Coordinates of C-alpha atoms and ligand atoms in Angstrom, one line a residue:
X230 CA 65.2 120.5 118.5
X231 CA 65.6 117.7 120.2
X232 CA 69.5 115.6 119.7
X233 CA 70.6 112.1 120.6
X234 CA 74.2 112.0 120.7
X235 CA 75.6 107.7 120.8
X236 CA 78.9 107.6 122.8
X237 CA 80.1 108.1 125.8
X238 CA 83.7 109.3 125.8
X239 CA 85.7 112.8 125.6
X240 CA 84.8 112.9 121.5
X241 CA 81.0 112.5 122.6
X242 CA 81.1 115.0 125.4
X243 CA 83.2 117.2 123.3
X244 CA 80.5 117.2 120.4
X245 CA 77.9 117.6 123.5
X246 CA 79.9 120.5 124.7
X247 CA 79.8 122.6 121.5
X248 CA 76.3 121.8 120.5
X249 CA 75.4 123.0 124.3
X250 CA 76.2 126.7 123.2
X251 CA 72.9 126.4 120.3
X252 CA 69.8 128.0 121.5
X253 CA 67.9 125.8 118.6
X254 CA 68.7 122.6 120.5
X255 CA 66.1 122.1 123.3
X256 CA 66.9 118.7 124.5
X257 CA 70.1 116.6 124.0
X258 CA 70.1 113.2 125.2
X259 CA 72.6 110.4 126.0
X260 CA 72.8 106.9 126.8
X261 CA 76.3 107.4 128.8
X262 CA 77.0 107.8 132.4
X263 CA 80.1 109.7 131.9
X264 CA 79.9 112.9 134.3
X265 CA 81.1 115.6 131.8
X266 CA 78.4 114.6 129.5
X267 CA 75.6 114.0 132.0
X268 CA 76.0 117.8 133.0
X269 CA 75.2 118.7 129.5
X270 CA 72.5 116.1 128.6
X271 CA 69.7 114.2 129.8
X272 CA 70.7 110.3 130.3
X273 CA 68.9 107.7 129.1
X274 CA 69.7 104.3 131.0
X275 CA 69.9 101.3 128.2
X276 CA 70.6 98.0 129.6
X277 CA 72.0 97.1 126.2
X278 CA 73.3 98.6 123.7
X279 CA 73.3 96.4 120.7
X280 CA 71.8 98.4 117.7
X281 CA 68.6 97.1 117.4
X282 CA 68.4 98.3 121.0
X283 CA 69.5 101.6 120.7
X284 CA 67.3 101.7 117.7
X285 CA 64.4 100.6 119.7
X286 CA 65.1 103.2 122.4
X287 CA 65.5 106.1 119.8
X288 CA 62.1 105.6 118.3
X289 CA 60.9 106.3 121.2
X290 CA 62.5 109.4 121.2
X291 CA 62.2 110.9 117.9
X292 CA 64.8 112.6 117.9
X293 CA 65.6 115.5 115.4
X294 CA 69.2 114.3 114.6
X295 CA 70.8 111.4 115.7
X296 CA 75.4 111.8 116.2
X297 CA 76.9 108.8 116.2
X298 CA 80.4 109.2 117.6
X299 CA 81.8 105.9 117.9
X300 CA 83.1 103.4 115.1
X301 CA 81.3 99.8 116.7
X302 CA 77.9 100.9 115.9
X303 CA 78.8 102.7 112.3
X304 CA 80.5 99.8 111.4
X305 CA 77.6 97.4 113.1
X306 CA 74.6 99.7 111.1
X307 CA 72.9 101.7 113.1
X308 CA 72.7 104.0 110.9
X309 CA 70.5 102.1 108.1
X310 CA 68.5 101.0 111.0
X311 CA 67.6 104.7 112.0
X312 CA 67.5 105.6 108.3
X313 CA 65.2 103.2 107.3
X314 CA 63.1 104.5 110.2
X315 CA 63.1 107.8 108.7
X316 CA 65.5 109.5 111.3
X317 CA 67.6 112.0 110.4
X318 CA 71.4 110.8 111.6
X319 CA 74.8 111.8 111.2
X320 CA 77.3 109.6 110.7
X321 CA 77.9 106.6 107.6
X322 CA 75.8 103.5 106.6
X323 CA 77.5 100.4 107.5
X324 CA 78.6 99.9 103.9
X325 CA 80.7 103.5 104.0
X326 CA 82.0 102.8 107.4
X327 CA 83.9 99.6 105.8
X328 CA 86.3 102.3 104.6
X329 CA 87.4 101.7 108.4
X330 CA 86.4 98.6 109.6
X331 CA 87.8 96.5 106.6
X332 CA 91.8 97.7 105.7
X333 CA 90.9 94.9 103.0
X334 CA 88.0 97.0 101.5
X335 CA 89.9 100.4 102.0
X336 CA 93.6 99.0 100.3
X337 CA 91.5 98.0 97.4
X338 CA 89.5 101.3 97.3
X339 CA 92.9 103.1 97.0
X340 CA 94.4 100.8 94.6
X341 CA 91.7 100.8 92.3
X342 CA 91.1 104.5 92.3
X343 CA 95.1 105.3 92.0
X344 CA 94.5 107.1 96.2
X345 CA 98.5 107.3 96.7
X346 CA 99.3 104.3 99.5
X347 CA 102.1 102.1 100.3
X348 CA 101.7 98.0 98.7
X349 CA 100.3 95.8 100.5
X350 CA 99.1 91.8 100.0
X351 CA 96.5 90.2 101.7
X352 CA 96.5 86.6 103.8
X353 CA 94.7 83.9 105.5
X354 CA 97.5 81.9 105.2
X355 CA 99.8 81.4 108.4
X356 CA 102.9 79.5 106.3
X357 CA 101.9 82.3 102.7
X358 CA 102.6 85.0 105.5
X359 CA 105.3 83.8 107.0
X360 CA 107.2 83.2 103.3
X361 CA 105.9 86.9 102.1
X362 CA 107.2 88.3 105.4
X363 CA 110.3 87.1 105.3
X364 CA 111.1 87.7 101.8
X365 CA 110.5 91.4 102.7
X366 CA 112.0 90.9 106.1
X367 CA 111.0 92.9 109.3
X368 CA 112.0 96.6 108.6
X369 CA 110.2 96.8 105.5
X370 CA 106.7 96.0 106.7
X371 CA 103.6 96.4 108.6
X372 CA 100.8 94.3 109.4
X373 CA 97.7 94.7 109.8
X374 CA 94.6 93.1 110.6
X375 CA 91.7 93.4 108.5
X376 CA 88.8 94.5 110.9
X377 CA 88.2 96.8 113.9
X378 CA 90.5 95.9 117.1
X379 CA 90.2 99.2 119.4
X380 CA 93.1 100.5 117.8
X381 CA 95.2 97.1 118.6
X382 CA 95.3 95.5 115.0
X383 CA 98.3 97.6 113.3
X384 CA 102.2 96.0 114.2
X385 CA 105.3 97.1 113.3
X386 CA 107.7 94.2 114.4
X387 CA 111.5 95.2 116.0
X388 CA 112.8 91.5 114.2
X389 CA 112.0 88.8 112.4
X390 CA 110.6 86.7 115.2
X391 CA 108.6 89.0 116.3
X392 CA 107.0 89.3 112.9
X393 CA 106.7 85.6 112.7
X394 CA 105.0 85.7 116.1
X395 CA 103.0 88.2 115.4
X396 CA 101.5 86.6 112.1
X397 CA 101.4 82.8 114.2
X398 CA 99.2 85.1 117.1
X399 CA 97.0 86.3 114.4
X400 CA 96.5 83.9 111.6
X401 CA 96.9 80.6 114.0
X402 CA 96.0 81.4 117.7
X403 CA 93.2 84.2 116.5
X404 CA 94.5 86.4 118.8
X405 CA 92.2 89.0 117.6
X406 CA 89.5 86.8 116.8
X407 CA 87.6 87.3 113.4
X408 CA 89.5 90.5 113.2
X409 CA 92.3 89.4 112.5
X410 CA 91.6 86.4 110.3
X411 CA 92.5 88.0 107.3
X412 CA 95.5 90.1 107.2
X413 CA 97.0 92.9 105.3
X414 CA 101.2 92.6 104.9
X415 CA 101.7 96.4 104.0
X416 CA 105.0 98.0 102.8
X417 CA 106.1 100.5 105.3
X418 CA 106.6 104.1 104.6
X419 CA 108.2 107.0 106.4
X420 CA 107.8 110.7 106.7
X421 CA 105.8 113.0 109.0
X422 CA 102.1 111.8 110.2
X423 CA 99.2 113.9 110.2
X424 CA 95.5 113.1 110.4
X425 CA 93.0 115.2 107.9
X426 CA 89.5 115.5 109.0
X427 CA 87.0 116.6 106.5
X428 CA 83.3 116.9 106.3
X429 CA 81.2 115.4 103.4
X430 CA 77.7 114.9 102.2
X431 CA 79.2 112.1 99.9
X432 CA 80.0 114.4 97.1
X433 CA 81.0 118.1 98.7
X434 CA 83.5 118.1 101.6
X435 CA 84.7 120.9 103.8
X436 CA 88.0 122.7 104.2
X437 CA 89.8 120.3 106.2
X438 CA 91.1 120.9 110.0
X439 CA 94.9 118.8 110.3
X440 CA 95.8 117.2 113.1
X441 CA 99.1 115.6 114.7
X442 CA 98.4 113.2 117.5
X443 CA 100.9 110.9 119.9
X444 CA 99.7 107.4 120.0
X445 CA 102.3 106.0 122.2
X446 CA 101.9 105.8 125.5
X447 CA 104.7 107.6 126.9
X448 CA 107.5 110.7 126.4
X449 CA 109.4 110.1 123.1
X450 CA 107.2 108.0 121.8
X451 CA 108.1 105.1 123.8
X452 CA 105.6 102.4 125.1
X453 CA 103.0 100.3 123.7
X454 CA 100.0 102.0 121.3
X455 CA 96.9 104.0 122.7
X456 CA 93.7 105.7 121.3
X457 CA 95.8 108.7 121.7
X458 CA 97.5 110.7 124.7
X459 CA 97.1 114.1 123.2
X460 CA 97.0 116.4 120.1
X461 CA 97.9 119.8 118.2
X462 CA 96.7 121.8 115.4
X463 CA 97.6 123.3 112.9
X464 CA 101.4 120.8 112.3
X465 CA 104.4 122.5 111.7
X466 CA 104.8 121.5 108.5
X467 CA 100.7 122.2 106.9
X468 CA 100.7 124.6 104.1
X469 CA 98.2 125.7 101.7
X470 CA 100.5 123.9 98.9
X471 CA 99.7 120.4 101.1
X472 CA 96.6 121.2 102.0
X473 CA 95.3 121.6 98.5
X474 CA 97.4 118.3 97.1
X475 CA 96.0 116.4 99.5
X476 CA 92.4 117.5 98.8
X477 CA 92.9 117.0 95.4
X478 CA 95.1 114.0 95.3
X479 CA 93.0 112.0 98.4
X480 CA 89.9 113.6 99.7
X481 CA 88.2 113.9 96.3
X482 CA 89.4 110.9 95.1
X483 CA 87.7 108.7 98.0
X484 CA 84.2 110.7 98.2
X485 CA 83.7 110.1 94.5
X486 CA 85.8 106.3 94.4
X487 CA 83.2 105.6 97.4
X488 CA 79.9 106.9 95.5
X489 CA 81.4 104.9 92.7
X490 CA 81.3 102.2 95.1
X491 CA 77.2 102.2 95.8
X492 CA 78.4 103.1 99.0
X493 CA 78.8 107.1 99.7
X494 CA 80.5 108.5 102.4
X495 CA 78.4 110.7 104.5
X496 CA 79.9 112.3 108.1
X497 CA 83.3 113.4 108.7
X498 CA 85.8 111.4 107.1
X499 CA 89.2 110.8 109.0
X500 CA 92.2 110.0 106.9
X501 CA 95.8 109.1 108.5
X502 CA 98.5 109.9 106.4
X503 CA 101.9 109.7 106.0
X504 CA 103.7 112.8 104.1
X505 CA 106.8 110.9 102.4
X506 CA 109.4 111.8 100.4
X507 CA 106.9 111.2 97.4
X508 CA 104.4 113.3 98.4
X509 CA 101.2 112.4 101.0
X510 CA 100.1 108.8 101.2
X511 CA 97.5 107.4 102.9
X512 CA 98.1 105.0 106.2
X513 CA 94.5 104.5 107.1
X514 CA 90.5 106.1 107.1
X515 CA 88.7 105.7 109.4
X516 CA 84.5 107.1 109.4
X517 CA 84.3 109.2 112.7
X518 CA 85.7 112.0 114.4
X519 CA 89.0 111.0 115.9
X520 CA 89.4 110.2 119.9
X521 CA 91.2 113.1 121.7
X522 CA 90.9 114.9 118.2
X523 CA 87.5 115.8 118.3
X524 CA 88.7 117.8 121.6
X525 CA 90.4 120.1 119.3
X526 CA 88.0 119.5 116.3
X527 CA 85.2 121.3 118.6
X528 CA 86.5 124.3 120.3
X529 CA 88.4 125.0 116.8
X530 CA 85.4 124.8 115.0
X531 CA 83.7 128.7 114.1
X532 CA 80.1 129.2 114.4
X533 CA 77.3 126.4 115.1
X534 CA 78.0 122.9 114.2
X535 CA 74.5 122.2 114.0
X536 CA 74.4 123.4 111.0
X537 CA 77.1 121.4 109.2
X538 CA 75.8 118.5 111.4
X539 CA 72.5 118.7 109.5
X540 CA 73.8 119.9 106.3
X541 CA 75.9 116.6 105.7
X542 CA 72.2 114.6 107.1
X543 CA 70.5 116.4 104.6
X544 CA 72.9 116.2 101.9
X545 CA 73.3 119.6 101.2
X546 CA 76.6 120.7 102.2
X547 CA 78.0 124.0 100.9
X548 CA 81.3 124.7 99.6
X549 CA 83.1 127.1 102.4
X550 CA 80.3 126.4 105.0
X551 CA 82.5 125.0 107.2
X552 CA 85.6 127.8 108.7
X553 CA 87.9 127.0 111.1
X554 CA 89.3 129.2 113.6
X555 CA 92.7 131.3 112.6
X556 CA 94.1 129.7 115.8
X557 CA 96.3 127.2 117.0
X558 CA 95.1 124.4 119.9
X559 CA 96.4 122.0 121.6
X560 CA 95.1 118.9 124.5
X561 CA 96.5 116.6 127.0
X562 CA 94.7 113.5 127.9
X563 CA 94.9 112.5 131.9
X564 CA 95.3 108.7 131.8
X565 CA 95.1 106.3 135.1
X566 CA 98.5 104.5 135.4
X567 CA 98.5 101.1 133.1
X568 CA 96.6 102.4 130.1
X569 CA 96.8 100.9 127.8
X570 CA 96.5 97.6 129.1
X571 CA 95.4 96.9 132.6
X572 CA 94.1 99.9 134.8
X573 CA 92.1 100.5 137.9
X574 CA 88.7 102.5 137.9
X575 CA 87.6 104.4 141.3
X576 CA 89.7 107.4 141.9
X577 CA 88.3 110.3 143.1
X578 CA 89.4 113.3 141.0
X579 CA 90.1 116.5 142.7
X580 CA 90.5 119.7 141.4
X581 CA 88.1 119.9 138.7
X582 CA 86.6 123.3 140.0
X583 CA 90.0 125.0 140.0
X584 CA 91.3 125.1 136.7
X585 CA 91.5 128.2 134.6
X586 CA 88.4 128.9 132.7
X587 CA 90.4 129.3 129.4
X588 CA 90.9 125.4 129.7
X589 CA 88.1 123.1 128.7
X590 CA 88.1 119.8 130.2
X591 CA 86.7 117.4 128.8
X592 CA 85.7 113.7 130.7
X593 CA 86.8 110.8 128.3
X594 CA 86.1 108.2 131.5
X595 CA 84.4 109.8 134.2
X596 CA 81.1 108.5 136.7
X597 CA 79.5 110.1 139.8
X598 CA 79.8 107.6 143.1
X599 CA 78.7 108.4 146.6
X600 CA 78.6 112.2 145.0
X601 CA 82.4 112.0 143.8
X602 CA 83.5 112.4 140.3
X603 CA 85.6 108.9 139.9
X604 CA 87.1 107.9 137.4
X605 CA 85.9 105.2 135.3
X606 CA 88.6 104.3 132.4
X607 CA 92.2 104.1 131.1
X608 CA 91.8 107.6 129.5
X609 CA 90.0 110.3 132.3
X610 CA 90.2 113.7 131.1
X611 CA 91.1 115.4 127.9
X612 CA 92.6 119.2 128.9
X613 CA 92.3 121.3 125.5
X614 CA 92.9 124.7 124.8
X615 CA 92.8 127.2 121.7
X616 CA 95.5 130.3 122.0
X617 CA 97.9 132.1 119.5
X618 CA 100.8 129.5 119.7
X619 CA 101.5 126.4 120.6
X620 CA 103.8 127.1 122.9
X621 CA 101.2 129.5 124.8
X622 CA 98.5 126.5 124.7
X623 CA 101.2 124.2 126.3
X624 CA 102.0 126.4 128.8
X625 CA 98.4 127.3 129.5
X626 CA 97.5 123.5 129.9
X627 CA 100.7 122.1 131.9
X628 CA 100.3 124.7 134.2
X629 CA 96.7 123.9 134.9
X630 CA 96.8 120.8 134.4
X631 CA 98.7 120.2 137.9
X632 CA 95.5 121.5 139.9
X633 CA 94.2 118.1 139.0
X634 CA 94.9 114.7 140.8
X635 CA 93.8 111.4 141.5
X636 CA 95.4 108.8 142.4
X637 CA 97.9 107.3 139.7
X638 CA 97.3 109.5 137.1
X639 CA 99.5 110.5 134.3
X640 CA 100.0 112.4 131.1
X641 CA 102.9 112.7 128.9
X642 CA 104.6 116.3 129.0
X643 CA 105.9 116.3 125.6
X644 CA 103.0 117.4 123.4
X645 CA 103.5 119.6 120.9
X646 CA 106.7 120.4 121.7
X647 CA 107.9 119.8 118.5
X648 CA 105.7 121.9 117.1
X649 CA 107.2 125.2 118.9
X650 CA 110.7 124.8 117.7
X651 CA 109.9 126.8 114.9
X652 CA 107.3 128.7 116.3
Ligands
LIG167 N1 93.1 109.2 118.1 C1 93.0 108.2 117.2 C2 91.7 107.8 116.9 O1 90.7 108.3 117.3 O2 91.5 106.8 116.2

């Protein structure tokens, strides 16, 4: 069989990694230059990558299966472009992927099909915003842009100026450009975070794998937002009780409210939620594997993921085809210092060959120059690793993790530590 995976991060080199292991697959092929996934796959230079490019190039191919990791091009189509050519693809049409790259479409979704959420109202409006805003004032709220902004269009404002700013930097100076021309002014809600990641054909779905991820940038969760420094499974607080509410309260309710919509969902389905005082709600979806998730998503999952991979293409997914593995895992990502705003690019990384094999490493922004692994991105390397506990996969990784350097790197040191408390 012959694969194209789209994407070049640690998600795509992760999904690379664990498909690398299938004696079926003959050939996978990339379009990335990332190092990690170059030593699994053959790369494929593109000189662009809008879809109808990539499209053009995969043709050519032919592939067997095409994995689309990344939300731009879901969102963008590429899958009804490669369907429509008759090639077999994982990952949703543009039409499901507006689950995530319209909060407009998604908020109505929910509120139509009774999906718990918190309230939310939607503007255009600067001075409608600014009146709504302030009627609920600062601590109450949370806006959101409508469309996709790399993980920069959620805000939770510390005072009422800042919430007026933020609404004047969106709705007046388009910070975010069409992105954030429409906005969502969303009730906020408290309680412990977790992301649920299920598979689904658009009508069956797998058992789900839980996740709890730190999206701030540094220890405590203090600093500005990030696609994620790290990750654990299972969360203290999952339970078979939860697990089964949530299914039947959220996951169910979305497949069929999206098929509903003349829109199913097809690929693995990513819902953040919130577990309130009231019982789970959801904060967002969004249509992809999560980014360092999918570094625990892969070494946690049992058996070949071909399989499933197809399965959900071919719309034939089994009830209790999917199992995950009775273990607990845990990552770090490696980060070059100013992610998540400005960084450099160019370090030589050291190390690499010295770590523990127990530790997978996976390359989130990596290239070869003058035969040196650089790197080549905010977020490096994602360090993952599947053990008994939590504590032992923290321990594992941190003291690992220490063989590696380059210049200005850094990781926070605090994952999962609330997890072991308890442990
Ligand atoms: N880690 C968050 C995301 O992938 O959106």
């Amino acid at each position: 069989m012959k694969i194209v995976v789209i994407g070049s991060g640690g998600r795509e080199h992760s999904i690379i990694w664990k498909l690398s292991s299938d004696k079926r697959i003959k050939e996978i092929i990339s379009f990335s230059d990332n190092y990690g996934i170059n030593q699994l796959s053959k790369h494929l230079e593109i000189f662009n990558d809008d879809i109808d490019s990539l499209t053009s190039e995969i043709l050519k191919i032919n592939p067997d299966l095409v994995i689309v990791g990344p939300e731009d091009p879901l969102s963008k189509g590429i899958t009804n472009n490669l369907l429509e050519n008759n090639i077999r693809t994982f990952g949703p049409t543009k039409e499901a992927a507006r689950i995530e790259s319209s909060k407009i479409f998604s908020k109505n979704l929910m509120m139509d099909n009774n999906i718990p959420t918190s309230y939310a109202e939607f503007f255009t409006d600067f001075d409608k915003a600014k009146n709504y805003s302030l009627s609920k004032e600062f601590k109450n709220i949370v806006i959101k842009a409508d469309g996709l902004a790399a993980g920069k269009g959620v805000f939770l404002p510390d005072s009422n100026e800042e919430m007026i700013d933020i609404l004047n930097d969106l709705l007046n100076k388009n910070k975010l450009g069409n992105s954030g021309k429409s906005i969502l002014i969303e009730d906020r809600i408290f309680g412990k975070e977790v992301s649920v990641f299920c598979f689904t054909d658009g009508f069956n779905y797998s058992k789900p794998i839980a996740i709890c991820d730190y999206k701030r940038v540094f220890e405590n969760d203090l600093g500005g937002n990030t696609g994620g420094m790290g990750c654990y499974t299972p969360p203290e607080f999952w339970s078979d009780e939860l697990e089964i509410s949530i299914l039947n309260k959220i996951i169910e309710p979305t497949i069929n409210a999206m098929r509903k919509n003349d829109s199913p969902f097809k690929g693995m389905l990513y819902t953040g939620l919130m577990i309130t005082s009231d019982g789970p709600k959801v904060i967002e979806y969004n249509c992809r594997f999560g980014d360092p998730e999918s570094e625990l998503i892969m070494p946690m999952f049992e058996g070949e993921i071909l399989d499933t991979f197809l399965d959900v293409a071919n719309s034939n997914l089994k009830n209790n085809s999917v199992r995950w593995k009775n273990k607990k895992g845990l990552c770090v990502v490696m980060c070059s210092e100013g992610y998540p705003e400005k960084y450099k690019s160019g370090y030589e990384i050291n190390g690499l060959d010295e770590i523990d094999k127990k530790i997978i490493c996976f390359h989130s922004g990596t290239v070869i120059s003058n035969n040196k692994v650089v790197s080549n991105g905010g977020r490096v390397l994602v360090l993952s690793n599947i053990d008994d506990s939590i504590n032992e996969c923290r321990n594992n990784i941190y003291s690992e993790i220490q063989k590696i350097s380059f210049e200005n790197s850094f990781y926070r040191k605090d994952i999962g530590l609330r997890a072991i408390e308890n442990e």
